[in-house]
Coordinates of C-alpha atoms and ligand atoms in Angstrom, one line a residue:
M1 CA -8.1 -18.1 13.6
R2 CA -7.6 -15.4 16.3
I3 CA -4.5 -13.1 15.9
D4 CA -3.8 -10.5 18.6
I5 CA -1.0 -7.8 17.8
I6 CA 0.6 -6.0 20.6
T7 CA 2.0 -2.6 19.5
V8 CA 2.8 1.0 20.0
L9 CA 1.7 1.9 16.6
P10 CA -1.8 0.4 16.1
E11 CA -2.4 2.9 12.9
L12 CA 0.2 1.5 10.8
L13 CA -1.6 -1.8 11.0
E14 CA -5.2 -0.6 10.7
S15 CA -5.1 0.1 6.9
P16 CA -3.2 -3.1 5.7
L17 CA -5.4 -5.5 7.8
N18 CA -8.9 -3.9 6.8
H19 CA -8.9 -4.2 2.9
S20 CA -8.9 -6.6 0.1
I21 CA -8.6 -10.2 1.1
M22 CA -7.8 -9.5 4.8
K23 CA -11.1 -7.8 4.9
R24 CA -12.9 -10.4 3.2
A25 CA -11.3 -13.2 5.5
K26 CA -12.6 -11.0 8.5
D27 CA -16.0 -10.4 7.1
K28 CA -16.6 -14.2 6.7
G29 CA -16.0 -14.6 10.1
L30 CA -12.5 -16.8 9.2
L31 CA -10.1 -14.4 10.6
E32 CA -10.4 -12.1 13.7
V33 CA -7.5 -9.9 14.2
H34 CA -7.5 -7.8 17.5
I35 CA -4.7 -5.0 17.8
H36 CA -3.8 -3.8 21.3
Q37 CA -2.0 -0.5 22.0
L38 CA 0.9 -1.6 24.4
R39 CA 0.5 1.8 26.3
T40 CA -2.7 0.6 27.7
W41 CA -0.1 -1.2 30.0
A42 CA 2.3 1.4 30.3
V43 CA 4.4 1.8 33.6
N44 CA 3.2 5.5 34.5
E45 CA 0.7 8.1 33.5
Y46 CA 2.8 9.4 30.9
G47 CA 2.5 6.0 28.7
Q48 CA 5.9 5.1 29.2
V49 CA 6.8 1.4 27.6
D50 CA 10.4 1.7 27.3
D51 CA 13.6 2.6 28.9
Y52 CA 17.4 3.1 28.6
Q53 CA 19.4 0.1 28.4
Y54 CA 21.6 -1.4 31.0
G55 CA 25.2 -1.0 30.2
G56 CA 25.1 2.1 28.2
G57 CA 24.4 2.8 24.4
A58 CA 22.1 4.4 22.3
G59 CA 18.5 3.4 21.8
M60 CA 15.6 2.5 24.2
V61 CA 14.5 -1.1 25.2
M62 CA 11.0 -1.7 25.4
M63 CA 10.4 -2.8 29.1
C64 CA 9.2 -6.3 30.5
E65 CA 6.4 -5.0 32.7
P66 CA 4.2 -3.7 29.9
L67 CA 4.7 -6.6 27.7
V68 CA 4.1 -9.1 30.1
N69 CA 1.0 -7.5 31.4
A70 CA -0.3 -7.4 27.9
I71 CA 0.5 -10.9 27.0
E72 CA -0.8 -12.3 30.6
S73 CA -4.2 -10.4 30.1
L74 CA -4.6 -12.1 26.8
Q75 CA -3.5 -15.6 28.1
K76 CA -6.2 -15.1 30.9
E77 CA -9.0 -15.2 28.3
R78 CA -7.7 -18.1 26.0
T79 CA -4.6 -20.3 25.3
Y80 CA -2.2 -19.2 22.7
D81 CA -0.4 -21.6 20.2
E82 CA 2.5 -19.3 19.7
I83 CA 3.6 -16.1 21.1
I84 CA 5.6 -14.5 18.2
F85 CA 8.1 -11.5 18.3
L86 CA 8.8 -9.8 15.1
T87 CA 12.5 -9.2 15.0
P88 CA 15.2 -9.0 12.2
D89 CA 17.3 -11.7 14.1
G90 CA 14.3 -14.2 14.2
E91 CA 13.9 -17.1 12.0
R92 CA 13.6 -16.1 8.1
F93 CA 9.6 -16.3 7.2
N94 CA 8.5 -18.3 4.3
Q95 CA 5.9 -20.0 2.5
K96 CA 6.3 -23.1 4.8
K97 CA 6.2 -21.2 7.9
A98 CA 3.1 -19.4 6.7
N99 CA 1.4 -22.8 5.9
Q100 CA 2.3 -24.0 9.6
L101 CA 0.9 -21.1 11.3
S102 CA -2.2 -21.2 9.3
L103 CA -3.0 -24.4 11.0
K104 CA -3.0 -22.7 14.6
K105 CA -6.1 -21.4 16.3
N106 CA -4.8 -18.4 18.2
L107 CA -1.6 -16.3 18.0
I108 CA 0.0 -13.3 19.8
L109 CA 2.2 -11.0 17.6
I110 CA 4.5 -8.7 19.1
C111 CA 5.9 -5.7 17.2
G112 CA 9.4 -4.6 18.6
H113 CA 10.4 -0.8 18.4
Y114 CA 13.5 1.3 19.2
K115 CA 16.5 -1.2 20.2
G116 CA 14.1 -4.1 20.7
I117 CA 12.6 -5.9 23.9
D118 CA 13.9 -6.9 27.0
E119 CA 15.5 -10.2 26.9
R120 CA 13.7 -11.5 29.7
V121 CA 10.5 -11.2 27.7
R122 CA 11.9 -13.1 24.9
E123 CA 13.0 -15.8 27.3
H124 CA 10.0 -16.5 29.2
F125 CA 7.3 -15.8 27.0
I126 CA 8.2 -15.8 23.4
T127 CA 7.8 -19.0 21.7
K128 CA 8.9 -18.2 18.0
E129 CA 10.8 -15.3 16.4
I130 CA 10.2 -14.3 13.1
S131 CA 12.2 -12.1 10.6
I132 CA 10.6 -11.2 7.3
G133 CA 14.0 -10.6 5.3
D134 CA 17.6 -9.5 5.9
F135 CA 16.9 -5.7 6.2
V136 CA 15.7 -3.7 9.1
L137 CA 12.4 -2.0 9.4
S138 CA 11.6 0.9 11.9
G139 CA 9.5 -1.3 13.7
G140 CA 7.4 -4.8 13.7
E141 CA 4.4 -3.6 12.5
I142 CA 5.0 -3.9 8.8
A143 CA 6.6 -7.4 9.2
A144 CA 3.5 -8.2 11.4
A145 CA 0.9 -7.2 8.5
V146 CA 3.1 -9.3 6.3
V147 CA 2.8 -12.3 8.5
V148 CA -1.1 -11.8 8.9
D149 CA -1.7 -11.2 5.3
A150 CA 0.4 -14.5 4.1
V151 CA -1.2 -16.7 6.9
G152 CA -4.8 -15.3 6.7
R153 CA -5.1 -15.9 2.7
L154 CA -4.3 -19.5 3.3
L155 CA -7.3 -20.2 5.9
P156 CA -9.7 -22.6 4.3
G157 CA -12.7 -20.4 2.5
V158 CA -10.8 -17.1 2.5
L159 CA -9.7 -17.4 -1.3
N160 CA -12.1 -18.5 -4.0
D161 CA -11.0 -20.9 -6.7
E162 CA -9.7 -18.3 -9.0
T163 CA -7.4 -17.1 -6.4
S164 CA -6.6 -20.5 -4.8
A165 CA -3.3 -20.5 -2.9
L166 CA -2.6 -23.8 -4.6
F167 CA -1.4 -21.6 -7.5
D168 CA 1.0 -19.3 -5.8
S169 CA 4.9 -18.9 -6.3
F170 CA 6.3 -21.2 -3.5
Q171 CA 3.5 -23.4 -3.0
D172 CA 5.5 -26.2 -4.6
N173 CA 8.8 -24.6 -4.4
L174 CA 8.5 -23.0 -7.9
L175 CA 8.0 -19.4 -8.8
A176 CA 4.7 -18.5 -10.9
P177 CA 4.8 -18.7 -14.6
P178 CA 4.2 -15.7 -16.8
V179 CA 0.5 -14.5 -16.9
Y180 CA -1.3 -12.5 -19.7
T181 CA -4.6 -10.9 -20.2
R182 CA -6.5 -9.0 -23.3
P183 CA -5.4 -7.8 -25.7
A184 CA -3.8 -10.7 -27.6
E185 CA -1.4 -8.3 -29.2
F186 CA -0.1 -5.0 -27.8
R187 CA 2.4 -3.0 -29.8
E188 CA 3.2 -6.0 -31.8
W189 CA 4.2 -8.1 -28.5
K190 CA 1.9 -11.3 -28.7
V191 CA 0.7 -13.4 -26.3
P192 CA 2.0 -16.9 -26.6
D193 CA 0.2 -19.0 -29.1
I194 CA -0.2 -21.9 -26.7
L195 CA -2.3 -19.7 -24.3
L196 CA -4.8 -18.9 -26.9
S197 CA -5.0 -22.6 -28.2
G198 CA -7.7 -24.1 -26.0
D199 CA -5.6 -27.2 -25.3
L200 CA -5.8 -27.4 -21.7
K201 CA -3.3 -30.3 -21.3
K202 CA -0.6 -28.5 -23.3
I203 CA -1.2 -25.2 -21.4
E204 CA -0.7 -26.7 -18.1
D205 CA 2.6 -28.4 -19.5
W206 CA 3.6 -25.1 -20.8
R207 CA 3.0 -23.4 -17.5
H208 CA 4.8 -25.9 -15.6
E209 CA 7.8 -25.7 -18.0
Q210 CA 7.8 -21.8 -17.5
A211 CA 7.5 -22.1 -14.0
V212 CA 10.8 -24.6 -13.8
E213 CA 12.6 -22.1 -16.5
R214 CA 11.9 -19.0 -14.3
T215 CA 12.8 -20.6 -10.9
K216 CA 16.2 -22.2 -12.5
Q217 CA 17.0 -18.6 -13.7
R218 CA 15.9 -16.7 -10.6
R219 CA 15.7 -18.7 -7.6
P220 CA 17.8 -21.8 -8.2
D221 CA 18.1 -22.4 -4.4
L222 CA 14.3 -23.4 -4.4
L223 CA 14.9 -26.5 -6.6
E224 CA 17.8 -27.6 -4.4
D225 CA 15.3 -28.0 -1.3
Ligands
ADE1 N1 11.5 -5.6 12.7 C1 12.5 -4.7 12.1 N2 13.0 -5.4 11.2 C2 12.4 -6.6 11.0 C3 12.3 -7.6 10.1 N3 13.3 -7.5 9.2 N4 11.5 -8.7 10.2 C4 10.6 -8.9 11.3 N5 10.4 -7.8 12.2 C5 11.4 -6.8 12.2

């Protein structure tokens, strides 16, 4: 999979996408992430990519021209399955959407800043708008990193058996069961006996029960889906 990210703050994306599982995905050649500085397509020598909004009001708006030139220069090289704008007024991101995106080949992610991007770019170029939650971030970069991480780890071959996405919370609309490691007793707090029993069938049943119980308590909405 190839993901192109258009941003005015490439530095914000470099670290999250170059460590741990994302690094492994890239090193294995399963995920290519290309980060593009929007100012490369600025409208003048001062690197301008935003301007005041028509109608007045505080806050700058990212201009059509740099964004459209950036998108079109990428489209000249390959076809994109989705051009995604990260924005708090987009569709809420979840595991199902991550699964769907992980099946695509080429994606463009656009990180907004200031008041947002000129509506005409949204109308004519953006195919999907994603919010990572009901809160406002200072820009779309951290949201883009969240999407790339959630999608990248689902690509076949990125995770090994141990970290397999099949066992993640949400993959079956259930939260993950509790987990423990050594020692079996710490400050008189004991690991549940069943996990030490060696009976794999009972352990699996126990984990499922715990997952259902936890989901009922914390996220009953997931059980309604
Ligand atoms: N940009 C600012 N806030 C955001 C959010 N919650 N999700 C996606 N992009 C954003």
